[in-house]
């Protein structure tokens, strides 16, 4: 069993008297900044003028430009979109990254794929919550937390691991459990998880199920409830009690169907394709494609977003959800909730 770290194992005193710059105030940024502040640490948010800047001010935080925040801070947490980090790092963070500071990430993509090569005289580590930023904040406020991974890439001070753990405690992650990893393992597993299971695998599964029912002449609204709405209830049961806990709550008929039909949907061929996806990630093919897509101005990304938003399940779902305002109660803002 891997070693897990919890609140009682961590001395957060290491962060006292230090200034933490949270660069970016999006999904992860707003959660880290507010949680760290509520945990008693000195936080300065670094973001460009605009929506996030105004929001951070409104939330009562000290807000500066990225450059100023990086200059002021001992610990610089980069919570910008992965594809923008290289440019902002080179222009605004690197010039302020003097010896002895710490450069921190919530995902290893840019360091692992050599987009950002930090100087040799700073600590480099990551603290990656295993959940969307809005849950990082919401669970913290509720006295709980989202588990996180941490990894040390460069340890100049000899304290990088302890500072990473203190940071993880500050955002509430050590209430749920913190696990040590490497930049390579975090990056590859994070990309695989979101592509094959959490985001890509799931949306494709739901769409295929919805389309199968609608093409067979069933009502789209019913197909939406069956293949999308009900999913959350099932996932909640799995979150609470694993697959056995979920299977305890469903009917024996559903459980029998789970056993005999599930493996017909996801079979050995699916798993073989998952292995291909993992290989593409490990060999850097996925990263290369995504970096190029951004360099080209995202033509395919934008086209996918547009066509996916027009899928019948989205149109039907929007109408049904408008009649169930309670399903959206938890989402306090319009900001996206994504699996990083
Ligand atoms: P978001 O897209 O939610 O955040 C974007 C933030 O960056 C906004 O505040 C935006 O400000 C700011 N920003 C964008 N471009 C610039 C710029 N050029 N200069 C200054 N500020 C800029 O990012 P996420 O929170 O999703 O991701 C941050 C990191 O966390 C990534 O490394 C991601 O992989 C990781 N992660 C994310 C998870 C998640 O739940 N989303 C989960 C785990 C890890 P503006 O309003 O001005 O656009
Ligand atoms: Mg049913
Ligand atoms: Mg991710």
Tab-separated table of C-alpha atoms and ligand atoms in Angstrom:
chain	number	residue	atom	x	y	z
A	1	UNK	CA	0.000	0.000	0.000
A	2	UNK	CA	1.348	3.427	-0.970
A	3	UNK	CA	2.279	5.824	1.827
A	4	UNK	CA	-0.439	8.389	2.405
A	5	UNK	CA	0.062	11.670	4.259
A	6	UNK	CA	-2.668	13.214	6.413
A	7	UNK	CA	-2.965	16.462	8.409
A	8	UNK	CA	-1.334	15.018	11.530
A	9	UNK	CA	1.770	13.959	9.544
A	10	UNK	CA	2.433	17.464	8.223
A	11	UNK	CA	4.016	20.544	9.798
A	12	UNK	CA	2.610	23.551	7.955
A	13	UNK	CA	4.798	25.897	10.011
A	14	UNK	CA	7.289	25.807	7.122
A	15	UNK	CA	4.963	28.082	5.148
A	16	UNK	CA	4.514	30.635	7.929
A	17	UNK	CA	6.095	33.956	7.066
A	18	UNK	CA	6.379	32.988	3.389
A	19	UNK	CA	4.393	34.575	0.597
A	20	UNK	CA	2.613	32.327	-1.866
A	21	UNK	CA	1.761	33.695	-5.321
A	22	UNK	CA	-1.182	31.938	-6.896
A	23	UNK	CA	-0.839	32.677	-10.599
A	24	UNK	CA	-4.208	32.393	-12.343
A	25	UNK	CA	-7.612	32.632	-10.708
A	26	UNK	CA	-9.650	30.082	-12.619
A	27	UNK	CA	-10.935	26.690	-11.537
A	28	UNK	CA	-7.896	25.719	-9.435
A	29	UNK	CA	-6.575	29.238	-8.784
A	30	UNK	CA	-9.571	30.609	-6.896
A	31	UNK	CA	-9.712	27.475	-4.733
A	32	UNK	CA	-6.000	27.406	-3.839
A	33	UNK	CA	-5.871	31.150	-3.126
A	34	UNK	CA	-8.947	31.163	-0.890
A	35	UNK	CA	-8.120	27.925	0.922
A	36	UNK	CA	-4.516	28.967	1.600
A	37	UNK	CA	-5.674	32.335	2.876
A	38	UNK	CA	-8.274	30.722	5.142
A	39	UNK	CA	-5.531	28.381	6.394
A	40	UNK	CA	-3.633	31.449	7.583
A	41	UNK	CA	-0.992	31.868	4.872
A	42	UNK	CA	0.094	35.016	3.026
A	43	UNK	CA	-1.361	34.850	-0.465
A	44	UNK	CA	-1.027	37.157	-3.431
A	45	UNK	CA	-2.904	36.402	-6.639
A	46	UNK	CA	-1.122	37.105	-9.926
A	47	UNK	CA	-3.352	37.487	-12.948
A	48	UNK	CA	-3.802	39.722	-15.988
A	49	UNK	CA	-6.360	42.550	-15.829
A	50	UNK	CA	-9.850	41.281	-16.617
A	51	UNK	CA	-12.523	39.002	-15.262
A	52	UNK	CA	-10.394	36.896	-12.951
A	53	UNK	CA	-8.536	39.939	-11.667
A	54	UNK	CA	-11.795	41.630	-10.687
A	55	UNK	CA	-13.164	38.445	-9.157
A	56	UNK	CA	-10.073	37.918	-6.993
A	57	UNK	CA	-10.349	41.504	-5.737
A	58	UNK	CA	-14.029	41.028	-5.024
A	59	UNK	CA	-13.187	37.878	-3.062
A	60	UNK	CA	-10.975	39.986	-0.794
A	61	UNK	CA	-7.579	38.839	-2.033
A	62	UNK	CA	-4.475	40.861	-2.734
A	63	UNK	CA	-4.160	40.940	-6.534
A	64	UNK	CA	-1.188	41.955	-8.660
A	65	UNK	CA	0.114	41.368	-12.165
A	66	UNK	CA	1.758	37.992	-12.649
A	67	UNK	CA	5.202	39.612	-12.700
A	68	UNK	CA	4.636	41.579	-9.481
A	69	UNK	CA	3.155	38.591	-7.654
A	70	UNK	CA	6.081	36.396	-8.727
A	71	UNK	CA	8.542	39.050	-7.549
A	72	UNK	CA	6.877	39.370	-4.175
A	73	UNK	CA	6.484	35.653	-3.492
A	74	UNK	CA	8.711	32.904	-2.116
A	75	UNK	CA	6.490	30.209	-3.567
A	76	UNK	CA	4.967	30.601	-7.027
A	77	UNK	CA	2.078	28.272	-7.886
A	78	UNK	CA	1.301	28.276	-11.619
A	79	UNK	CA	-2.431	27.759	-12.128
A	80	UNK	CA	-2.774	29.000	-15.683
A	81	UNK	CA	-4.194	26.801	-18.455
A	82	UNK	CA	-1.450	24.307	-19.358
A	83	UNK	CA	-1.193	25.539	-22.943
A	84	UNK	CA	-0.567	29.152	-21.838
A	85	UNK	CA	1.969	28.433	-19.128
A	86	UNK	CA	5.103	28.433	-21.270
A	87	UNK	CA	4.553	31.929	-22.640
A	88	UNK	CA	3.515	33.529	-19.336
A	89	UNK	CA	6.337	31.705	-17.560
A	90	UNK	CA	8.970	33.003	-19.973
A	91	UNK	CA	7.664	36.567	-20.053
A	92	UNK	CA	6.570	37.190	-16.474
A	93	UNK	CA	7.591	34.475	-14.064
A	94	UNK	CA	11.124	33.485	-15.089
A	95	UNK	CA	12.504	37.038	-14.731
A	96	UNK	CA	11.257	37.066	-11.112
A	97	UNK	CA	12.352	33.531	-10.288
A	98	UNK	CA	15.439	34.241	-8.221
A	99	UNK	CA	17.536	31.621	-6.444
A	100	UNK	CA	15.889	29.949	-3.477
A	101	UNK	CA	12.284	30.429	-4.607
A	102	UNK	CA	9.907	27.554	-5.258
A	103	UNK	CA	8.135	26.994	-8.575
A	104	UNK	CA	5.005	24.897	-8.185
A	105	UNK	CA	2.496	23.306	-10.555
A	106	UNK	CA	-0.814	21.461	-10.238
A	107	UNK	CA	-0.050	19.259	-13.240
A	108	UNK	CA	3.317	18.118	-14.570
A	109	UNK	CA	2.629	18.615	-18.297
A	110	UNK	CA	4.933	21.554	-19.046
A	111	UNK	CA	7.885	20.357	-17.014
A	112	UNK	CA	7.577	16.706	-18.020
A	113	UNK	CA	7.293	17.540	-21.724
A	114	UNK	CA	10.124	20.112	-21.486
A	115	UNK	CA	7.998	23.142	-22.319
A	116	UNK	CA	9.204	24.845	-19.158
A	117	UNK	CA	12.779	24.221	-18.033
A	118	UNK	CA	13.216	25.893	-14.640
A	119	UNK	CA	16.592	27.229	-13.517
A	120	UNK	CA	18.708	24.863	-11.426
A	121	UNK	CA	18.682	27.031	-8.275
A	122	UNK	CA	14.976	26.856	-7.403
A	123	UNK	CA	12.842	24.111	-5.855
A	124	UNK	CA	10.315	22.649	-8.294
A	125	UNK	CA	7.406	20.516	-7.178
A	126	UNK	CA	3.781	19.862	-7.906
A	127	UNK	CA	0.658	19.583	-5.786
A	128	UNK	CA	-2.138	18.215	-7.920
A	129	UNK	CA	-5.635	17.917	-6.437
A	130	UNK	CA	-7.488	14.928	-7.840
A	131	UNK	CA	-10.671	16.865	-8.450
A	132	UNK	CA	-12.103	20.017	-10.023
A	133	UNK	CA	-11.139	23.356	-8.484
A	134	UNK	CA	-14.659	24.170	-7.417
A	135	UNK	CA	-14.751	21.010	-5.346
A	136	UNK	CA	-11.358	21.888	-3.856
A	137	UNK	CA	-13.014	25.033	-2.504
A	138	UNK	CA	-16.425	23.590	-1.689
A	139	UNK	CA	-15.072	20.596	0.235
A	140	UNK	CA	-12.605	22.835	2.121
A	141	UNK	CA	-15.432	25.078	3.272
A	142	UNK	CA	-17.335	21.996	4.405
A	143	UNK	CA	-14.364	20.911	6.545
A	144	UNK	CA	-13.344	18.164	4.126
A	145	UNK	CA	-10.940	18.047	1.187
A	146	UNK	CA	-10.068	16.645	-2.225
A	147	UNK	CA	-7.128	14.182	-2.243
A	148	UNK	CA	-3.949	15.348	-3.956
A	149	UNK	CA	-0.688	14.060	-5.377
A	150	UNK	CA	2.647	15.735	-4.795
A	151	UNK	CA	5.982	15.276	-6.535
A	152	UNK	CA	9.386	16.877	-6.247
A	153	UNK	CA	11.252	17.618	-9.481
A	154	UNK	CA	14.073	19.716	-8.013
A	155	UNK	CA	15.062	19.991	-4.368
A	156	UNK	CA	17.660	22.701	-3.835
A	157	UNK	CA	16.613	23.710	-0.327
A	158	UNK	CA	16.392	20.164	0.993
A	159	UNK	CA	12.864	21.080	2.119
A	160	UNK	CA	10.893	20.745	-1.107
A	161	UNK	CA	8.977	17.677	0.043
A	162	UNK	CA	7.978	19.241	3.367
A	163	UNK	CA	6.930	22.494	1.698
A	164	UNK	CA	4.870	20.559	-0.855
A	165	UNK	CA	3.123	18.699	1.966
A	166	UNK	CA	2.520	21.945	3.879
A	167	UNK	CA	0.987	23.438	0.730
A	168	UNK	CA	-1.208	20.362	0.276
A	169	UNK	CA	-2.357	20.743	3.900
A	170	UNK	CA	-3.065	24.437	3.299
A	171	UNK	CA	-5.496	23.697	0.480
A	172	UNK	CA	-7.247	21.041	2.569
A	173	UNK	CA	-5.996	18.045	0.587
A	174	UNK	CA	-4.358	16.351	3.579
A	175	UNK	CA	-7.783	15.990	5.178
A	176	UNK	CA	-8.475	13.482	2.402
A	177	UNK	CA	-4.997	12.051	1.816
A	178	UNK	CA	-1.864	13.079	-0.060
A	179	UNK	CA	0.197	10.636	-2.112
A	180	UNK	CA	3.764	11.034	-3.372
A	181	UNK	CA	4.409	10.565	-7.084
A	182	UNK	CA	6.784	11.795	-9.801
A	183	UNK	CA	6.153	14.404	-12.506
A	184	UNK	CA	6.211	11.589	-15.067
A	185	UNK	CA	3.693	9.421	-13.229
A	186	UNK	CA	1.360	12.321	-12.406
A	187	UNK	CA	1.389	13.675	-15.946
A	188	UNK	CA	0.885	10.363	-17.722
A	189	UNK	CA	-1.808	9.043	-15.377
A	190	UNK	CA	-3.667	12.365	-15.284
A	191	UNK	CA	-3.784	12.537	-19.080
A	192	UNK	CA	-4.774	8.886	-19.359
A	193	UNK	CA	-7.500	9.180	-16.724
A	194	UNK	CA	-9.155	12.184	-18.325
A	195	UNK	CA	-8.895	10.779	-21.851
A	196	UNK	CA	-9.786	7.133	-21.410
A	197	UNK	CA	-12.149	7.158	-18.434
A	198	UNK	CA	-13.231	10.371	-16.724
A	199	UNK	CA	-13.899	12.684	-19.651
A	200	UNK	CA	-13.336	11.028	-23.032
A	201	UNK	CA	-14.398	7.507	-22.144
A	202	UNK	CA	-17.430	8.722	-20.243
A	203	UNK	CA	-18.807	11.210	-22.773
A	204	UNK	CA	-18.402	8.678	-25.573
A	205	UNK	CA	-20.142	5.994	-23.511
A	206	UNK	CA	-23.047	8.308	-22.667
A	207	UNK	CA	-23.461	9.533	-26.244
A	208	UNK	CA	-23.389	6.005	-27.652
A	209	UNK	CA	-26.031	4.894	-25.150
A	210	UNK	CA	-28.237	7.924	-25.827
A	211	UNK	CA	-27.959	7.535	-29.603
A	212	UNK	CA	-28.725	3.812	-29.408
A	213	UNK	CA	-32.003	4.496	-27.606
A	214	UNK	CA	-33.047	7.450	-29.760
A	215	UNK	CA	-32.207	5.653	-33.021
A	216	UNK	CA	-34.369	2.759	-31.818
A	217	UNK	CA	-37.320	5.158	-31.537
A	218	UNK	CA	-37.347	5.867	-27.809
A	219	UNK	CA	-38.091	9.389	-26.532
A	220	UNK	CA	-34.969	11.592	-26.312
A	221	UNK	CA	-36.023	13.003	-22.918
A	222	UNK	CA	-36.269	9.506	-21.512
A	223	UNK	CA	-32.928	8.591	-23.090
A	224	UNK	CA	-31.378	11.645	-21.413
A	225	UNK	CA	-32.643	10.655	-17.975
A	226	UNK	CA	-31.511	7.072	-18.496
A	227	UNK	CA	-28.019	7.677	-19.864
A	228	UNK	CA	-26.954	11.047	-18.417
A	229	UNK	CA	-29.023	12.272	-15.489
A	230	UNK	CA	-29.027	8.999	-13.598
A	231	UNK	CA	-25.287	8.654	-14.016
A	232	UNK	CA	-24.572	11.028	-11.133
A	233	UNK	CA	-26.626	8.948	-8.740
A	234	UNK	CA	-24.666	5.841	-9.705
A	235	UNK	CA	-21.309	7.630	-9.538
A	236	UNK	CA	-22.161	9.007	-6.082
A	237	UNK	CA	-22.801	5.465	-4.862
A	238	UNK	CA	-19.467	4.296	-6.296
A	239	UNK	CA	-17.705	7.312	-4.717
A	240	UNK	CA	-19.169	6.404	-1.345
A	241	UNK	CA	-18.924	2.627	-1.347
A	242	UNK	CA	-17.038	1.409	-4.388
A	243	UNK	CA	-18.601	-0.863	-6.966
A	244	UNK	CA	-19.934	-3.214	-4.275
A	245	UNK	CA	-21.659	-0.324	-2.520
A	246	UNK	CA	-23.276	0.731	-5.780
A	247	UNK	CA	-24.315	-2.830	-6.568
A	248	UNK	CA	-25.832	-3.179	-3.104
A	249	UNK	CA	-28.187	-0.288	-3.857
A	250	UNK	CA	-29.307	-1.271	-7.343
A	251	UNK	CA	-31.809	-4.020	-8.046
A	252	UNK	CA	-30.574	-7.555	-8.567
A	253	UNK	CA	-31.865	-7.280	-12.124
A	254	UNK	CA	-29.638	-4.251	-12.705
A	255	UNK	CA	-26.721	-6.023	-11.038
A	256	UNK	CA	-27.149	-9.132	-13.223
A	257	UNK	CA	-27.292	-6.880	-16.319
A	258	UNK	CA	-24.156	-5.111	-15.085
A	259	UNK	CA	-22.299	-8.455	-14.884
A	260	UNK	CA	-23.413	-9.942	-18.200
A	261	UNK	CA	-23.688	-6.855	-20.435
A	262	UNK	CA	-21.013	-4.484	-19.123
A	263	UNK	CA	-18.140	-6.580	-20.494
A	264	UNK	CA	-19.886	-6.676	-23.889
A	265	UNK	CA	-19.644	-2.860	-24.057
A	266	UNK	CA	-16.106	-2.494	-22.739
A	267	UNK	CA	-14.207	-5.576	-23.860
A	268	UNK	CA	-10.640	-6.658	-24.537
A	269	UNK	CA	-10.566	-4.568	-27.735
A	270	UNK	CA	-11.512	-1.449	-25.746
A	271	UNK	CA	-8.733	-2.188	-23.308
A	272	UNK	CA	-6.278	-2.692	-26.175
A	273	UNK	CA	-7.223	0.758	-27.489
A	274	UNK	CA	-6.779	2.193	-23.974
A	275	UNK	CA	-3.251	0.798	-24.069
A	276	UNK	CA	-2.665	2.583	-27.393
A	277	UNK	CA	-3.880	5.834	-25.839
A	278	UNK	CA	-1.499	5.316	-22.922
A	279	UNK	CA	1.385	4.629	-25.310
A	280	UNK	CA	0.654	7.856	-27.228
A	281	UNK	CA	0.778	9.736	-23.925
A	282	UNK	CA	3.986	8.044	-22.747
A	283	UNK	CA	5.761	8.626	-26.057
A	284	UNK	CA	4.811	12.318	-26.131
A	285	UNK	CA	2.621	11.958	-29.226
A	286	UNK	CA	-0.469	13.326	-27.480
A	287	UNK	CA	1.491	16.284	-26.030
A	288	UNK	CA	3.016	17.099	-29.421
A	289	UNK	CA	-0.401	17.118	-31.081
A	290	UNK	CA	-1.934	19.334	-28.386
A	291	UNK	CA	0.968	21.791	-28.459
A	292	UNK	CA	0.718	22.009	-32.275
A	293	UNK	CA	-3.055	22.463	-32.123
A	294	UNK	CA	-2.507	25.485	-29.864
A	295	UNK	CA	0.253	26.884	-32.069
A	296	UNK	CA	-2.150	26.671	-35.011
A	297	UNK	CA	-4.873	28.626	-33.198
A	298	UNK	CA	-6.961	25.600	-32.170
A	299	UNK	CA	-8.959	24.974	-35.377
A	300	UNK	CA	-9.903	21.394	-34.471
A	301	UNK	CA	-10.470	22.135	-30.784
A	302	UNK	CA	-12.928	24.891	-31.675
A	303	UNK	CA	-14.677	22.736	-34.268
A	304	UNK	CA	-15.096	19.908	-31.738
A	305	UNK	CA	-16.509	22.246	-29.122
A	306	UNK	CA	-19.005	23.629	-31.616
A	307	UNK	CA	-20.225	20.310	-32.965
A	308	UNK	CA	-20.373	18.635	-29.546
A	309	UNK	CA	-22.489	21.483	-28.162
A	310	UNK	CA	-25.035	20.788	-30.921
A	311	UNK	CA	-25.451	17.117	-30.089
A	312	UNK	CA	-29.079	16.235	-29.398
A	313	UNK	CA	-28.260	15.116	-25.850
A	314	UNK	CA	-27.056	18.644	-25.072
A	315	UNK	CA	-30.153	20.302	-26.498
A	316	UNK	CA	-32.536	17.952	-24.731
A	317	UNK	CA	-30.496	18.133	-21.523
A	318	UNK	CA	-30.449	21.937	-21.400
A	319	UNK	CA	-34.260	22.039	-21.560
A	320	UNK	CA	-34.703	19.377	-18.907
A	321	UNK	CA	-32.157	20.880	-16.537
A	322	UNK	CA	-33.824	24.294	-16.815
A	323	UNK	CA	-36.864	22.653	-15.195
A	324	UNK	CA	-34.688	21.196	-12.412
A	325	UNK	CA	-32.853	24.262	-11.051
A	326	UNK	CA	-31.808	22.255	-7.993
A	327	UNK	CA	-29.412	20.143	-10.054
A	328	UNK	CA	-27.226	23.192	-10.490
A	329	UNK	CA	-27.401	24.461	-6.901
A	330	UNK	CA	-23.850	23.514	-5.974
A	331	UNK	CA	-22.266	25.387	-8.860
A	332	UNK	CA	-21.921	28.853	-7.367
A	333	UNK	CA	-20.397	30.412	-10.427
A	334	UNK	CA	-20.522	29.972	-14.142
A	335	UNK	CA	-16.863	29.010	-14.158
A	336	UNK	CA	-16.164	25.641	-15.678
A	337	UNK	CA	-15.711	22.611	-13.497
A	338	UNK	CA	-13.281	20.355	-15.193
A	339	UNK	CA	-11.190	17.413	-14.329
A	340	UNK	CA	-7.702	18.782	-14.683
B	1	LIG	P1	-8.393	27.762	-15.814
B	1	LIG	O1	-8.530	27.727	-17.280
B	1	LIG	O2	-9.623	27.540	-14.995
B	1	LIG	O3	-7.744	29.126	-15.293
B	1	LIG	C1	-7.336	30.102	-16.097
B	1	LIG	C2	-6.838	31.281	-15.272
B	1	LIG	O4	-5.631	31.709	-15.857
B	1	LIG	C3	-7.815	32.421	-15.312
B	1	LIG	O5	-7.772	33.130	-14.102
B	1	LIG	C4	-7.245	33.261	-16.442
B	1	LIG	O6	-7.566	34.621	-16.346
B	1	LIG	C5	-5.768	33.066	-16.214
B	1	LIG	N1	-4.998	33.360	-17.424
B	1	LIG	C6	-5.130	32.792	-18.643
B	1	LIG	N2	-4.227	33.293	-19.491
B	1	LIG	C7	-3.501	34.202	-18.790
B	1	LIG	C8	-2.434	35.049	-19.114
B	1	LIG	N3	-1.943	35.065	-20.349
B	1	LIG	N4	-1.919	35.837	-18.135
B	1	LIG	C9	-2.436	35.822	-16.892
B	1	LIG	N5	-3.468	35.021	-16.523
B	1	LIG	C10	-3.995	34.237	-17.465
B	1	LIG	O7	-7.239	26.723	-15.406
B	1	LIG	P2	-7.391	25.436	-14.504
B	1	LIG	O8	-7.618	25.856	-13.091
B	1	LIG	O9	-8.325	24.463	-15.141
B	1	LIG	O10	-5.938	24.797	-14.641
B	1	LIG	C11	-4.828	25.326	-13.964
B	1	LIG	C12	-3.819	24.206	-13.732
B	1	LIG	O11	-4.378	23.250	-12.816
B	1	LIG	C13	-3.450	23.406	-14.968
B	1	LIG	O12	-2.107	23.050	-14.871
B	1	LIG	C14	-4.338	22.167	-14.872
B	1	LIG	O13	-3.817	21.040	-15.550
B	1	LIG	C15	-4.321	21.950	-13.373
B	1	LIG	N6	-5.431	21.186	-12.840
B	1	LIG	C16	-6.692	21.595	-13.110
B	1	LIG	C17	-7.768	20.947	-12.546
B	1	LIG	C18	-9.133	21.507	-12.704
B	1	LIG	O14	-9.992	21.120	-11.960
B	1	LIG	N7	-9.426	22.430	-13.602
B	1	LIG	C19	-7.589	19.732	-11.708
B	1	LIG	C20	-6.198	19.459	-11.385
B	1	LIG	C21	-5.172	20.154	-11.970
B	1	LIG	P3	-8.632	35.352	-17.313
B	1	LIG	O15	-9.913	35.376	-16.572
B	1	LIG	O16	-8.047	36.700	-17.512
B	1	LIG	O17	-8.714	34.555	-18.597
B	2	LIG	MG1	-32.779	1.982	-14.604
B	3	LIG	MG1	-5.550	17.045	-16.318
